[in-house]
Amino acid sequence: MRFSTSVSALTFAAVALAQDVTNGQPGLVFDPPSVNATKGSVVTFVFDGAPGNHTVAQSSFQKPCEPLPNGFDSGYIFVPQGSQGPFPTFNLTIEDDTKPIWFYCAQSLSKPQPHCISGMVGAINAPTTNNTFDAFQALAKSAASVVPPSPALSGVNAIATAGPGPLTGSFSGAAVPTGTAPAGSGSSGGSSGTSSSSGASPTKSNGAGTIQISGVAAFLAAAFGVVLA
Ligand SMILES: [Cu+2]
């Protein structure tokens, strides 16, 4: 597991670890699986696994492989074998950095294993004791099933302002949320909260998976090496 707040370093890590073997399963990982991000930061998920068909769906510590009510959900993003970048990205703005944000991949194909149960889960601002990322992942691996995604931009303590993209050429999405999330909707778990522009407005870059916003830019790669029918 690597931690960094440096976009360039993390970008390198994603490339370097593309063939990594994590938890006995080649490829079914978020890399890095856990990051810290301050309020107003944008965490970018890069769907760079080729082939791959993954989601980023918010869940809860207690139920790692089930959608959190009012949680964000990218839907499925399909990246064919042999794809070259730039890859589709999904950007989450952190609205409350005092609470952990848990998420999973909702890909439920049984070969080699539903991804969440393989340990394809991640965390933003996970505690370092008790409900740690490792504890969360252990719960995921013992889950009985993986619940399919329910697309949504607004999440709890984090929101996306747009669905994953760009979805052009060979990239495609299914159950992908559309529209624009209301600003500031996530911090109390509702989907229609008051406008909150206290932080800097996120500035989105296209394609490269690098987001700059008042400080931390975090990067997660949604993973690798998944062969799908
Ligand atoms: Cu997955």
PDB file of N, CA and C in Angstrom, residues 69-104:
ATOM      1  N   PRO A  69     -27.070   4.253   1.526  1.00  0.00           N
ATOM      2  CA  PRO A  69     -28.179   5.128   1.123  1.00  0.00           C
ATOM      3  C   PRO A  69     -27.674   6.543   0.862  1.00  0.00           C
ATOM      4  N   ASN A  70     -28.089   7.096  -0.265  1.00  0.00           N
ATOM      5  CA  ASN A  70     -27.672   8.436  -0.698  1.00  0.00           C
ATOM      6  C   ASN A  70     -26.185   8.525  -1.048  1.00  0.00           C
ATOM      7  N   GLY A  71     -25.575   7.384  -1.259  1.00  0.00           N
ATOM      8  CA  GLY A  71     -24.148   7.382  -1.578  1.00  0.00           C
ATOM      9  C   GLY A  71     -23.885   7.642  -3.051  1.00  0.00           C
ATOM     10  N   PHE A  72     -22.658   8.018  -3.352  1.00  0.00           N
ATOM     11  CA  PHE A  72     -22.257   8.205  -4.749  1.00  0.00           C
ATOM     12  C   PHE A  72     -22.026   6.850  -5.401  1.00  0.00           C
ATOM     13  N   ASP A  73     -22.116   6.842  -6.711  1.00  0.00           N
ATOM     14  CA  ASP A  73     -21.943   5.588  -7.438  1.00  0.00           C
ATOM     15  C   ASP A  73     -21.627   5.893  -8.894  1.00  0.00           C
ATOM     16  N   SER A  74     -20.497   5.446  -9.349  1.00  0.00           N
ATOM     17  CA  SER A  74     -20.056   5.774 -10.709  1.00  0.00           C
ATOM     18  C   SER A  74     -20.767   4.978 -11.786  1.00  0.00           C
ATOM     19  N   GLY A  75     -21.393   3.868 -11.416  1.00  0.00           N
ATOM     20  CA  GLY A  75     -21.829   2.927 -12.439  1.00  0.00           C
ATOM     21  C   GLY A  75     -20.636   2.164 -12.999  1.00  0.00           C
ATOM     22  N   TYR A  76     -20.944   1.240 -13.911  1.00  0.00           N
ATOM     23  CA  TYR A  76     -19.884   0.417 -14.501  1.00  0.00           C
ATOM     24  C   TYR A  76     -19.158   1.172 -15.604  1.00  0.00           C
ATOM     25  N   ILE A  77     -17.850   1.093 -15.570  1.00  0.00           N
ATOM     26  CA  ILE A  77     -17.043   1.669 -16.639  1.00  0.00           C
ATOM     27  C   ILE A  77     -16.231   0.547 -17.267  1.00  0.00           C
ATOM     28  N   PHE A  78     -16.483   0.353 -18.548  1.00  0.00           N
ATOM     29  CA  PHE A  78     -15.817  -0.738 -19.256  1.00  0.00           C
ATOM     30  C   PHE A  78     -14.623  -0.211 -20.049  1.00  0.00           C
ATOM     31  N   VAL A  79     -13.498  -0.824 -19.813  1.00  0.00           N
ATOM     32  CA  VAL A  79     -12.262  -0.476 -20.516  1.00  0.00           C
ATOM     33  C   VAL A  79     -11.757  -1.740 -21.202  1.00  0.00           C
ATOM     34  N   PRO A  80     -11.787  -1.775 -22.515  1.00  0.00           N
ATOM     35  CA  PRO A  80     -11.407  -3.004 -23.230  1.00  0.00           C
ATOM     36  C   PRO A  80      -9.912  -3.300 -23.133  1.00  0.00           C
ATOM     37  N   GLN A  81      -9.632  -4.547 -23.404  1.00  0.00           N
ATOM     38  CA  GLN A  81      -8.233  -4.972 -23.431  1.00  0.00           C
ATOM     39  C   GLN A  81      -7.450  -4.159 -24.457  1.00  0.00           C
ATOM     40  N   GLY A  82      -6.245  -3.838 -24.089  1.00  0.00           N
ATOM     41  CA  GLY A  82      -5.378  -3.117 -24.999  1.00  0.00           C
ATOM     42  C   GLY A  82      -5.604  -1.620 -25.031  1.00  0.00           C
ATOM     43  N   SER A  83      -6.530  -1.143 -24.204  1.00  0.00           N
ATOM     44  CA  SER A  83      -6.808   0.291 -24.211  1.00  0.00           C
ATOM     45  C   SER A  83      -5.587   1.090 -23.793  1.00  0.00           C
ATOM     46  N   GLN A  84      -5.439   2.211 -24.446  1.00  0.00           N
ATOM     47  CA  GLN A  84      -4.409   3.156 -24.054  1.00  0.00           C
ATOM     48  C   GLN A  84      -5.098   4.354 -23.408  1.00  0.00           C
ATOM     49  N   GLY A  85      -4.370   5.057 -22.584  1.00  0.00           N
ATOM     50  CA  GLY A  85      -4.936   6.239 -21.965  1.00  0.00           C
ATOM     51  C   GLY A  85      -5.114   7.356 -22.972  1.00  0.00           C
ATOM     52  N   PRO A  86      -5.726   8.455 -22.585  1.00  0.00           N
ATOM     53  CA  PRO A  86      -6.242   8.720 -21.249  1.00  0.00           C
ATOM     54  C   PRO A  86      -7.501   7.921 -20.951  1.00  0.00           C
ATOM     55  N   PHE A  87      -7.601   7.493 -19.724  1.00  0.00           N
ATOM     56  CA  PHE A  87      -8.707   6.643 -19.313  1.00  0.00           C
ATOM     57  C   PHE A  87      -9.818   7.476 -18.671  1.00  0.00           C
ATOM     58  N   PRO A  88     -11.009   6.907 -18.633  1.00  0.00           N
ATOM     59  CA  PRO A  88     -12.102   7.628 -17.969  1.00  0.00           C
ATOM     60  C   PRO A  88     -11.776   7.887 -16.497  1.00  0.00           C
ATOM     61  N   THR A  89     -12.263   9.001 -16.031  1.00  0.00           N
ATOM     62  CA  THR A  89     -12.051   9.353 -14.622  1.00  0.00           C
ATOM     63  C   THR A  89     -13.375   9.688 -13.958  1.00  0.00           C
ATOM     64  N   PHE A  90     -13.361   9.628 -12.664  1.00  0.00           N
ATOM     65  CA  PHE A  90     -14.524   9.978 -11.845  1.00  0.00           C
ATOM     66  C   PHE A  90     -13.988  10.787 -10.677  1.00  0.00           C
ATOM     67  N   ASN A  91     -14.534  11.968 -10.515  1.00  0.00           N
ATOM     68  CA  ASN A  91     -13.971  12.911  -9.547  1.00  0.00           C
ATOM     69  C   ASN A  91     -14.934  13.168  -8.405  1.00  0.00           C
ATOM     70  N   LEU A  92     -14.426  13.012  -7.216  1.00  0.00           N
ATOM     71  CA  LEU A  92     -15.229  13.260  -6.026  1.00  0.00           C
ATOM     72  C   LEU A  92     -14.657  14.439  -5.254  1.00  0.00           C
ATOM     73  N   THR A  93     -15.509  15.379  -4.934  1.00  0.00           N
ATOM     74  CA  THR A  93     -15.100  16.488  -4.072  1.00  0.00           C
ATOM     75  C   THR A  93     -15.438  16.149  -2.628  1.00  0.00           C
ATOM     76  N   ILE A  94     -14.456  16.281  -1.774  1.00  0.00           N
ATOM     77  CA  ILE A  94     -14.654  15.946  -0.360  1.00  0.00           C
ATOM     78  C   ILE A  94     -15.359  17.108   0.333  1.00  0.00           C
ATOM     79  N   GLU A  95     -16.465  16.797   0.944  1.00  0.00           N
ATOM     80  CA  GLU A  95     -17.237  17.841   1.624  1.00  0.00           C
ATOM     81  C   GLU A  95     -17.078  17.811   3.138  1.00  0.00           C
ATOM     82  N   ASP A  96     -16.703  16.670   3.652  1.00  0.00           N
ATOM     83  CA  ASP A  96     -16.477  16.566   5.096  1.00  0.00           C
ATOM     84  C   ASP A  96     -15.319  15.604   5.301  1.00  0.00           C
ATOM     85  N   ASP A  97     -14.231  16.138   5.798  1.00  0.00           N
ATOM     86  CA  ASP A  97     -13.048  15.278   5.971  1.00  0.00           C
ATOM     87  C   ASP A  97     -12.916  14.753   7.396  1.00  0.00           C
ATOM     88  N   THR A  98     -13.953  14.926   8.178  1.00  0.00           N
ATOM     89  CA  THR A  98     -13.906  14.423   9.554  1.00  0.00           C
ATOM     90  C   THR A  98     -14.511  13.031   9.668  1.00  0.00           C
ATOM     91  N   LYS A  99     -15.081  12.562   8.583  1.00  0.00           N
ATOM     92  CA  LYS A  99     -15.708  11.236   8.603  1.00  0.00           C
ATOM     93  C   LYS A  99     -15.124  10.377   7.484  1.00  0.00           C
ATOM     94  N   PRO A 100     -14.962   9.098   7.744  1.00  0.00           N
ATOM     95  CA  PRO A 100     -14.438   8.234   6.686  1.00  0.00           C
ATOM     96  C   PRO A 100     -15.454   8.050   5.561  1.00  0.00           C
ATOM     97  N   ILE A 101     -14.933   7.873   4.374  1.00  0.00           N
ATOM     98  CA  ILE A 101     -15.742   7.582   3.195  1.00  0.00           C
ATOM     99  C   ILE A 101     -15.287   6.217   2.691  1.00  0.00           C
ATOM    100  N   TRP A 102     -16.205   5.286   2.675  1.00  0.00           N
ATOM    101  CA  TRP A 102     -15.897   3.911   2.265  1.00  0.00           C
ATOM    102  C   TRP A 102     -16.489   3.651   0.888  1.00  0.00           C
ATOM    103  N   PHE A 103     -15.831   2.860   0.107  1.00  0.00           N
ATOM    104  CA  PHE A 103     -16.386   2.547  -1.217  1.00  0.00           C
ATOM    105  C   PHE A 103     -15.931   1.166  -1.676  1.00  0.00           C
ATOM    106  N   TYR A 104     -16.625   0.664  -2.673  1.00  0.00           N
ATOM    107  CA  TYR A 104     -16.332  -0.672  -3.183  1.00  0.00           C
ATOM    108  C   TYR A 104     -16.557  -0.724  -4.680  1.00  0.00           C
TER     109      TYR A 104
END
